PDB file of C-alpha atoms and ligand atoms in Angstrom:
ATOM      1  CA  MET F   1      -2.006 -36.087   4.089  1.00  0.00           C
ATOM      2  CA  LYS F   2      -4.173 -33.733   6.130  1.00  0.00           C
ATOM      3  CA  PHE F   3      -2.808 -30.223   7.040  1.00  0.00           C
ATOM      4  CA  PHE F   4      -3.717 -28.623  10.350  1.00  0.00           C
ATOM      5  CA  ILE F   5      -2.455 -25.218  11.477  1.00  0.00           C
ATOM      6  CA  ASP F   6      -0.842 -24.720  14.823  1.00  0.00           C
ATOM      7  CA  THR F   7      -2.045 -21.392  16.097  1.00  0.00           C
ATOM      8  CA  ALA F   8      -4.923 -19.784  18.159  1.00  0.00           C
ATOM      9  CA  ASN F   9      -4.693 -16.507  16.183  1.00  0.00           C
ATOM     10  CA  LEU F  10      -8.054 -16.143  14.481  1.00  0.00           C
ATOM     11  CA  ASP F  11      -6.746 -13.627  11.851  1.00  0.00           C
ATOM     12  CA  GLU F  12      -4.138 -16.156  10.703  1.00  0.00           C
ATOM     13  CA  ILE F  13      -6.734 -19.063  10.791  1.00  0.00           C
ATOM     14  CA  ARG F  14      -9.249 -16.953   8.808  1.00  0.00           C
ATOM     15  CA  GLU F  15      -6.634 -16.053   6.200  1.00  0.00           C
ATOM     16  CA  LEU F  16      -5.421 -19.529   5.633  1.00  0.00           C
ATOM     17  CA  ALA F  17      -9.015 -21.053   5.807  1.00  0.00           C
ATOM     18  CA  THR F  18      -9.589 -19.113   2.510  1.00  0.00           C
ATOM     19  CA  THR F  19      -7.128 -21.415   0.711  1.00  0.00           C
ATOM     20  CA  GLY F  20      -9.330 -24.345   1.244  1.00  0.00           C
ATOM     21  CA  LEU F  21      -6.302 -26.445   2.199  1.00  0.00           C
ATOM     22  CA  LEU F  22      -6.902 -26.543   6.008  1.00  0.00           C
ATOM     23  CA  ASP F  23      -8.208 -29.747   7.582  1.00  0.00           C
ATOM     24  CA  GLY F  24      -8.024 -28.615  11.131  1.00  0.00           C
ATOM     25  CA  VAL F  25      -6.418 -26.621  13.890  1.00  0.00           C
ATOM     26  CA  THR F  26      -4.256 -27.414  16.777  1.00  0.00           C
ATOM     27  CA  THR F  27      -3.844 -25.135  19.859  1.00  0.00           C
ATOM     28  CA  ASN F  28      -2.061 -25.371  23.109  1.00  0.00           C
ATOM     29  CA  PRO F  29      -2.107 -23.335  26.334  1.00  0.00           C
ATOM     30  CA  THR F  30       0.944 -21.367  25.110  1.00  0.00           C
ATOM     31  CA  LEU F  31      -0.687 -20.559  21.681  1.00  0.00           C
ATOM     32  CA  ILE F  32      -3.933 -19.409  23.632  1.00  0.00           C
ATOM     33  CA  ALA F  33      -1.699 -17.167  25.955  1.00  0.00           C
ATOM     34  CA  LYS F  34       0.120 -15.868  22.849  1.00  0.00           C
ATOM     35  CA  ALA F  35      -3.348 -15.013  21.201  1.00  0.00           C
ATOM     36  CA  GLY F  36      -4.323 -13.137  24.382  1.00  0.00           C
ATOM     37  CA  ARG F  37      -7.756 -14.892  24.215  1.00  0.00           C
ATOM     38  CA  ASN F  38     -10.125 -16.618  26.596  1.00  0.00           C
ATOM     39  CA  MET F  39      -9.800 -20.229  25.690  1.00  0.00           C
ATOM     40  CA  ILE F  40     -13.474 -21.098  25.531  1.00  0.00           C
ATOM     41  CA  ASP F  41     -14.092 -18.068  23.285  1.00  0.00           C
ATOM     42  CA  ALA F  42     -11.085 -18.697  21.136  1.00  0.00           C
ATOM     43  CA  ILE F  43     -11.947 -22.322  20.570  1.00  0.00           C
ATOM     44  CA  LYS F  44     -15.615 -21.587  19.738  1.00  0.00           C
ATOM     45  CA  GLU F  45     -14.670 -19.045  17.174  1.00  0.00           C
ATOM     46  CA  ILE F  46     -12.011 -21.240  15.576  1.00  0.00           C
ATOM     47  CA  CYS F  47     -14.462 -24.152  15.321  1.00  0.00           C
ATOM     48  CA  GLU F  48     -16.834 -21.790  13.445  1.00  0.00           C
ATOM     49  CA  VAL F  49     -14.211 -20.822  10.909  1.00  0.00           C
ATOM     50  CA  VAL F  50     -12.622 -24.311  10.423  1.00  0.00           C
ATOM     51  CA  PRO F  51     -15.096 -27.380  10.186  1.00  0.00           C
ATOM     52  CA  GLY F  52     -12.363 -29.929  10.665  1.00  0.00           C
ATOM     53  CA  ASP F  53     -10.845 -31.155  13.905  1.00  0.00           C
ATOM     54  CA  VAL F  54      -9.847 -28.459  16.363  1.00  0.00           C
ATOM     55  CA  SER F  55      -7.511 -29.403  19.261  1.00  0.00           C
ATOM     56  CA  ALA F  56      -8.200 -27.824  22.588  1.00  0.00           C
ATOM     57  CA  GLU F  57      -5.817 -28.863  25.418  1.00  0.00           C
ATOM     58  CA  VAL F  58      -6.650 -29.547  29.036  1.00  0.00           C
ATOM     59  CA  THR F  59      -4.548 -27.739  31.584  1.00  0.00           C
ATOM     60  CA  ALA F  60      -5.161 -30.051  34.546  1.00  0.00           C
ATOM     61  CA  THR F  61      -2.603 -32.792  35.294  1.00  0.00           C
ATOM     62  CA  GLU F  62      -4.784 -35.129  37.347  1.00  0.00           C
ATOM     63  CA  TYR F  63      -7.304 -37.553  35.933  1.00  0.00           C
ATOM     64  CA  GLN F  64     -10.620 -36.335  37.377  1.00  0.00           C
ATOM     65  CA  SER F  65      -9.852 -32.623  36.661  1.00  0.00           C
ATOM     66  CA  MET F  66      -8.710 -33.537  33.151  1.00  0.00           C
ATOM     67  CA  VAL F  67     -12.006 -35.362  32.481  1.00  0.00           C
ATOM     68  CA  ARG F  68     -14.056 -32.356  33.740  1.00  0.00           C
ATOM     69  CA  GLU F  69     -12.039 -29.982  31.609  1.00  0.00           C
ATOM     70  CA  GLY F  70     -12.265 -32.091  28.599  1.00  0.00           C
ATOM     71  CA  GLN F  71     -15.931 -32.539  28.959  1.00  0.00           C
ATOM     72  CA  ARG F  72     -16.381 -28.814  29.201  1.00  0.00           C
ATOM     73  CA  LEU F  73     -14.110 -28.152  26.097  1.00  0.00           C
ATOM     74  CA  ALA F  74     -15.891 -30.834  24.154  1.00  0.00           C
ATOM     75  CA  LYS F  75     -19.309 -29.100  24.619  1.00  0.00           C
ATOM     76  CA  ILE F  76     -18.009 -26.052  22.836  1.00  0.00           C
ATOM     77  CA  ALA F  77     -18.620 -27.642  19.322  1.00  0.00           C
ATOM     78  CA  LYS F  78     -18.856 -30.942  17.575  1.00  0.00           C
ATOM     79  CA  ASN F  79     -15.396 -30.545  16.098  1.00  0.00           C
ATOM     80  CA  VAL F  80     -13.429 -30.125  19.254  1.00  0.00           C
ATOM     81  CA  VAL F  81     -10.686 -32.779  19.821  1.00  0.00           C
ATOM     82  CA  ILE F  82      -9.402 -32.927  23.429  1.00  0.00           C
ATOM     83  CA  LYS F  83      -5.805 -32.718  23.788  1.00  0.00           C
ATOM     84  CA  VAL F  84      -4.150 -34.497  26.799  1.00  0.00           C
ATOM     85  CA  PRO F  85      -0.404 -34.757  27.646  1.00  0.00           C
ATOM     86  CA  LEU F  86       1.272 -38.008  27.350  1.00  0.00           C
ATOM     87  CA  THR F  87       1.197 -38.886  31.034  1.00  0.00           C
ATOM     88  CA  MET F  88      -0.285 -41.794  32.832  1.00  0.00           C
ATOM     89  CA  GLU F  89      -3.206 -39.581  34.008  1.00  0.00           C
ATOM     90  CA  GLY F  90      -3.462 -38.101  30.491  1.00  0.00           C
ATOM     91  CA  LEU F  91      -3.787 -41.691  28.919  1.00  0.00           C
ATOM     92  CA  LYS F  92      -6.392 -42.713  31.628  1.00  0.00           C
ATOM     93  CA  ALA F  93      -8.279 -39.526  30.647  1.00  0.00           C
ATOM     94  CA  CYS F  94      -7.931 -40.456  26.808  1.00  0.00           C
ATOM     95  CA  LYS F  95      -9.571 -43.927  27.547  1.00  0.00           C
ATOM     96  CA  THR F  96     -12.498 -42.210  29.373  1.00  0.00           C
ATOM     97  CA  PHE F  97     -12.907 -39.627  26.482  1.00  0.00           C
ATOM     98  CA  ARG F  98     -12.835 -42.331  23.824  1.00  0.00           C
ATOM     99  CA  HIS F  99     -15.541 -44.371  25.746  1.00  0.00           C
ATOM    100  CA  GLU F 100     -17.608 -41.218  25.683  1.00  0.00           C
ATOM    101  CA  GLY F 101     -17.171 -40.850  21.885  1.00  0.00           C
ATOM    102  CA  ILE F 102     -14.948 -37.820  22.137  1.00  0.00           C
ATOM    103  CA  LYS F 103     -11.889 -37.535  19.893  1.00  0.00           C
ATOM    104  CA  VAL F 104      -8.411 -37.236  21.633  1.00  0.00           C
ATOM    105  CA  ASN F 105      -5.077 -35.802  20.620  1.00  0.00           C
ATOM    106  CA  VAL F 106      -2.372 -37.158  22.809  1.00  0.00           C
ATOM    107  CA  THR F 107       0.356 -34.462  22.884  1.00  0.00           C
ATOM    108  CA  LEU F 108       3.921 -34.071  23.942  1.00  0.00           C
ATOM    109  CA  CYS F 109       5.096 -37.331  22.690  1.00  0.00           C
ATOM    110  CA  PHE F 110       8.777 -37.770  22.440  1.00  0.00           C
ATOM    111  CA  SER F 111       9.292 -41.659  22.061  1.00  0.00           C
ATOM    112  CA  ALA F 112       8.002 -44.565  20.238  1.00  0.00           C
ATOM    113  CA  ALA F 113       7.240 -46.201  23.497  1.00  0.00           C
ATOM    114  CA  GLN F 114       4.983 -43.371  24.341  1.00  0.00           C
ATOM    115  CA  ALA F 115       3.289 -43.654  21.031  1.00  0.00           C
ATOM    116  CA  LEU F 116       2.607 -47.262  21.604  1.00  0.00           C
ATOM    117  CA  LEU F 117       0.865 -46.545  24.891  1.00  0.00           C
ATOM    118  CA  ALA F 118      -1.283 -43.675  23.241  1.00  0.00           C
ATOM    119  CA  ALA F 119      -2.464 -46.079  20.652  1.00  0.00           C
ATOM    120  CA  LYS F 120      -3.423 -48.655  23.267  1.00  0.00           C
ATOM    121  CA  ALA F 121      -5.415 -45.934  25.062  1.00  0.00           C
ATOM    122  CA  GLY F 122      -7.342 -45.463  21.853  1.00  0.00           C
ATOM    123  CA  ALA F 123      -5.956 -41.984  20.926  1.00  0.00           C
ATOM    124  CA  THR F 124      -7.472 -40.462  17.801  1.00  0.00           C
ATOM    125  CA  TYR F 125      -4.117 -38.663  17.188  1.00  0.00           C
ATOM    126  CA  ILE F 126      -0.661 -39.030  18.456  1.00  0.00           C
ATOM    127  CA  SER F 127       1.522 -35.780  18.342  1.00  0.00           C
ATOM    128  CA  PRO F 128       5.230 -36.439  18.267  1.00  0.00           C
ATOM    129  CA  PHE F 129       7.164 -33.140  18.489  1.00  0.00           C
ATOM    130  CA  VAL F 130       9.881 -33.274  15.909  1.00  0.00           C
ATOM    131  CA  GLY F 131      11.243 -29.723  16.201  1.00  0.00           C
ATOM    132  CA  ARG F 132      11.797 -29.885  19.936  1.00  0.00           C
ATOM    133  CA  LEU F 133      13.756 -33.228  19.532  1.00  0.00           C
ATOM    134  CA  ASP F 134      15.885 -31.627  16.745  1.00  0.00           C
ATOM    135  CA  ASP F 135      16.433 -28.706  19.106  1.00  0.00           C
ATOM    136  CA  ILE F 136      18.108 -31.024  21.742  1.00  0.00           C
ATOM    137  CA  GLY F 137      20.270 -32.817  19.003  1.00  0.00           C
ATOM    138  CA  HIS F 138      17.970 -35.805  18.500  1.00  0.00           C
ATOM    139  CA  ASP F 139      16.359 -36.724  15.154  1.00  0.00           C
ATOM    140  CA  GLY F 140      12.686 -35.828  15.319  1.00  0.00           C
ATOM    141  CA  MET F 141      11.851 -37.372  11.893  1.00  0.00           C
ATOM    142  CA  ALA F 142      13.467 -40.696  12.983  1.00  0.00           C
ATOM    143  CA  LEU F 143      10.665 -40.831  15.658  1.00  0.00           C
ATOM    144  CA  ILE F 144       8.056 -40.354  12.968  1.00  0.00           C
ATOM    145  CA  ALA F 145       9.446 -43.184  10.889  1.00  0.00           C
ATOM    146  CA  ASP F 146       9.575 -45.465  13.927  1.00  0.00           C
ATOM    147  CA  ILE F 147       5.873 -44.632  14.835  1.00  0.00           C
ATOM    148  CA  VAL F 148       4.620 -45.048  11.433  1.00  0.00           C
ATOM    149  CA  ALA F 149       6.361 -48.437  10.975  1.00  0.00           C
ATOM    150  CA  MET F 150       5.261 -49.551  14.446  1.00  0.00           C
ATOM    151  CA  TYR F 151       1.569 -48.652  13.826  1.00  0.00           C
ATOM    152  CA  ARG F 152       1.634 -50.369  10.354  1.00  0.00           C
ATOM    153  CA  ASN F 153       2.362 -53.765  12.121  1.00  0.00           C
ATOM    154  CA  PHE F 154      -0.925 -53.548  13.793  1.00  0.00           C
ATOM    155  CA  PRO F 155      -3.793 -52.787  11.327  1.00  0.00           C
ATOM    156  CA  GLN F 156      -6.231 -52.614  14.190  1.00  0.00           C
ATOM    157  CA  ILE F 157      -4.535 -49.342  15.471  1.00  0.00           C
ATOM    158  CA  ALA F 158      -6.630 -46.395  14.277  1.00  0.00           C
ATOM    159  CA  THR F 159      -4.491 -43.797  15.840  1.00  0.00           C
ATOM    160  CA  GLU F 160      -3.289 -41.146  13.428  1.00  0.00           C
ATOM    161  CA  VAL F 161       0.302 -39.836  13.387  1.00  0.00           C
ATOM    162  CA  LEU F 162       0.029 -36.143  13.589  1.00  0.00           C
ATOM    163  CA  VAL F 163       3.507 -34.560  13.172  1.00  0.00           C
ATOM    164  CA  ALA F 164       3.893 -31.556  15.596  1.00  0.00           C
ATOM    165  CA  SER F 165       6.547 -29.024  16.385  1.00  0.00           C
ATOM    166  CA  VAL F 166       7.087 -28.696  12.631  1.00  0.00           C
ATOM    167  CA  ARG F 167       9.820 -26.074  11.945  1.00  0.00           C
ATOM    168  CA  ASN F 168      10.135 -26.153   8.090  1.00  0.00           C
ATOM    169  CA  PRO F 169       8.519 -27.454   4.837  1.00  0.00           C
ATOM    170  CA  GLY F 170      11.189 -30.165   4.840  1.00  0.00           C
ATOM    171  CA  HIS F 171       9.737 -31.628   7.935  1.00  0.00           C
ATOM    172  CA  VAL F 172       6.367 -31.857   6.192  1.00  0.00           C
ATOM    173  CA  VAL F 173       7.756 -33.528   2.961  1.00  0.00           C
ATOM    174  CA  GLN F 174       9.678 -36.015   4.954  1.00  0.00           C
ATOM    175  CA  ALA F 175       6.567 -36.792   7.029  1.00  0.00           C
ATOM    176  CA  ALA F 176       4.508 -37.314   3.936  1.00  0.00           C
ATOM    177  CA  LYS F 177       7.170 -39.616   2.419  1.00  0.00           C
ATOM    178  CA  MET F 178       7.003 -41.644   5.677  1.00  0.00           C
ATOM    179  CA  GLY F 179       3.257 -41.962   5.561  1.00  0.00           C
ATOM    180  CA  ALA F 180       2.356 -39.790   8.567  1.00  0.00           C
ATOM    181  CA  HIS F 181      -1.393 -38.964   8.366  1.00  0.00           C
ATOM    182  CA  VAL F 182      -1.313 -35.309   9.414  1.00  0.00           C
ATOM    183  CA  ALA F 183       1.073 -32.378   9.986  1.00  0.00           C
ATOM    184  CA  THR F 184       0.155 -29.393  12.042  1.00  0.00           C
ATOM    185  CA  LEU F 185       2.023 -26.401  10.742  1.00  0.00           C
ATOM    186  CA  PRO F 186       2.848 -23.067  12.143  1.00  0.00           C
ATOM    187  CA  PRO F 187       1.149 -20.461   9.661  1.00  0.00           C
ATOM    188  CA  ALA F 188       4.700 -19.246   8.514  1.00  0.00           C
ATOM    189  CA  VAL F 189       5.656 -22.808   7.462  1.00  0.00           C
ATOM    190  CA  LEU F 190       2.421 -23.254   5.517  1.00  0.00           C
ATOM    191  CA  LYS F 191       3.088 -19.934   3.687  1.00  0.00           C
ATOM    192  CA  GLN F 192       6.709 -21.102   3.055  1.00  0.00           C
ATOM    193  CA  MET F 193       5.343 -24.131   1.302  1.00  0.00           C
ATOM    194  CA  PHE F 194       3.811 -22.052  -1.457  1.00  0.00           C
ATOM    195  CA  GLN F 195       7.174 -20.408  -2.150  1.00  0.00           C
ATOM    196  CA  HIS F 196       9.868 -21.188  -4.723  1.00  0.00           C
ATOM    197  CA  PRO F 197      12.062 -18.508  -6.341  1.00  0.00           C
ATOM    198  CA  LEU F 198      11.678 -20.110  -9.736  1.00  0.00           C
ATOM    199  CA  THR F 199       7.917 -19.720  -9.461  1.00  0.00           C
ATOM    200  CA  ASP F 200       8.345 -16.001  -8.820  1.00  0.00           C
ATOM    201  CA  LYS F 201      10.935 -15.708 -11.630  1.00  0.00           C
ATOM    202  CA  GLY F 202       8.783 -17.584 -14.158  1.00  0.00           C
ATOM    203  CA  LEU F 203       5.597 -15.685 -13.260  1.00  0.00           C
ATOM    204  CA  LYS F 204       7.402 -12.291 -13.695  1.00  0.00           C
ATOM    205  CA  ALA F 205       8.668 -13.333 -17.104  1.00  0.00           C
ATOM    206  CA  PHE F 206       5.195 -14.671 -18.204  1.00  0.00           C
ATOM    207  CA  LEU F 207       3.519 -11.367 -17.022  1.00  0.00           C
ATOM    208  CA  ASP F 208       6.113  -9.159 -18.535  1.00  0.00           C
ATOM    209  CA  ASP F 209       5.697 -10.920 -21.970  1.00  0.00           C
ATOM    210  CA  TRP F 210       1.909 -10.816 -21.655  1.00  0.00           C
ATOM    211  CA  ALA F 211       1.927  -7.104 -20.932  1.00  0.00           C
ATOM    212  CA  LYS F 212       3.759  -6.483 -24.296  1.00  0.00           C
ATOM    213  CA  THR F 213       0.887  -8.060 -26.180  1.00  0.00           C
ATOM    214  CA  GLY F 214      -1.554  -5.407 -24.846  1.00  0.00           C
ATOM    215  CA  GLN F 215      -4.219  -8.112 -24.504  1.00  0.00           C
ATOM    216  CA  SER F 216      -6.749  -8.777 -21.774  1.00  0.00           C
ATOM    217  CA  ILE F 217      -8.485 -12.128 -21.314  1.00  0.00           C
ATOM    218  CA  LEU F 218     -11.554 -10.478 -19.906  1.00  0.00           C
ATOM    219  CA  GLU F 219     -11.750  -7.735 -22.470  1.00  0.00           C
ATOM    220  CA  ALA F 220     -12.369  -8.485 -26.140  1.00  0.00           C
ATOM    221  CA  PRO F 221     -10.047  -6.686 -28.590  1.00  0.00           C
ATOM    222  CA  LYS F 222     -11.676  -3.506 -30.071  1.00  0.00           C
ATOM    223  CA  ALA F 223     -12.127  -5.012 -33.562  1.00  0.00           C
ATOM    224  CA  ALA F 224     -13.962  -8.118 -32.194  1.00  0.00           C
ATOM    225  CA  ARG F 225     -16.221  -5.749 -30.230  1.00  0.00           C
ATOM    226  CA  ARG F 226     -17.058  -3.687 -33.356  1.00  0.00           C
ATOM    227  CA  GLU F 227     -17.892  -7.056 -35.160  1.00  0.00           C
ATOM    228  CA  GLN F 228     -20.139  -8.122 -32.327  1.00  0.00           C
ATOM    229  CA  ALA F 229     -21.998  -4.786 -32.405  1.00  0.00           C
TER     230      ALA F 229
HETATM  231  C1  E4P A 301       1.279 -29.297  18.695  1.00  0.00           C
HETATM  232  O1  E4P A 301       0.045 -29.581  18.742  1.00  0.00           O
HETATM  233  C2  E4P A 301       1.956 -28.364  19.404  1.00  0.00           C
HETATM  234  O2  E4P A 301       0.973 -27.198  19.704  1.00  0.00           O
HETATM  235  C3  E4P A 301       3.095 -27.615  18.604  1.00  0.00           C
HETATM  236  O3  E4P A 301       3.273 -28.326  17.396  1.00  0.00           O
HETATM  237  C4  E4P A 301       4.201 -27.326  19.484  1.00  0.00           C
HETATM  238  O4  E4P A 301       5.177 -26.762  18.662  1.00  0.00           O
HETATM  239  P1  E4P A 301       6.552 -25.855  19.148  1.00  0.00           P
HETATM  240  O5  E4P A 301       7.606 -26.835  19.534  1.00  0.00           O
HETATM  241  O6  E4P A 301       6.854 -25.038  17.979  1.00  0.00           O
HETATM  242  O7  E4P A 301       5.987 -25.132  20.324  1.00  0.00           O
END
């Protein structure tokens, strides 16, 4: 399963890129606004830090303008993926981008029917928003299960299921069990995935016991040093 992070904050991206666990980044207009950055500059810098797919979203709502915006964004770097909303205009733009060899992430997907249309439009990624569905009392993960099952019936569908609006590590684990291809994680959720209280407890016990031995892995004991000399 691929892990993307869902942020336009360069400091967070740089920090998490050092783990070597990042396969890409997703942004949206809200995240760009939150980062207080110019979109073109921010996307350019993100693409320099992360070699994987970096989603940049169009802000126009009408086909021709979406295409012009997407073409502009796609010129920023080779790893830019154009994000379009799941509207009729958005899917028309998706088809055009795909004919031009530009990858597309279809975002704001809230139903299996929408996901079917996105696949038909040749989307590289479909982004169902699980957290926002949970927020209104629906079952976000059930949508992921539906889309994965539906796409499996048609091996010619190359669209990858990118689980978005992730709120906790449980969402990621469930998505992986269902066979979703990608999850885009808020940095805090990715950091949470490293955590377990028993890991902290166990590590503390190991280090306390180790300290009692007075040993150091990098420094040879004095006696051994004398023998070497
Ligand atoms: C996905 O690409 C979106 O940017 C994101 O996952 C939305 O998540 P939110 O519901 O936390 O805003």
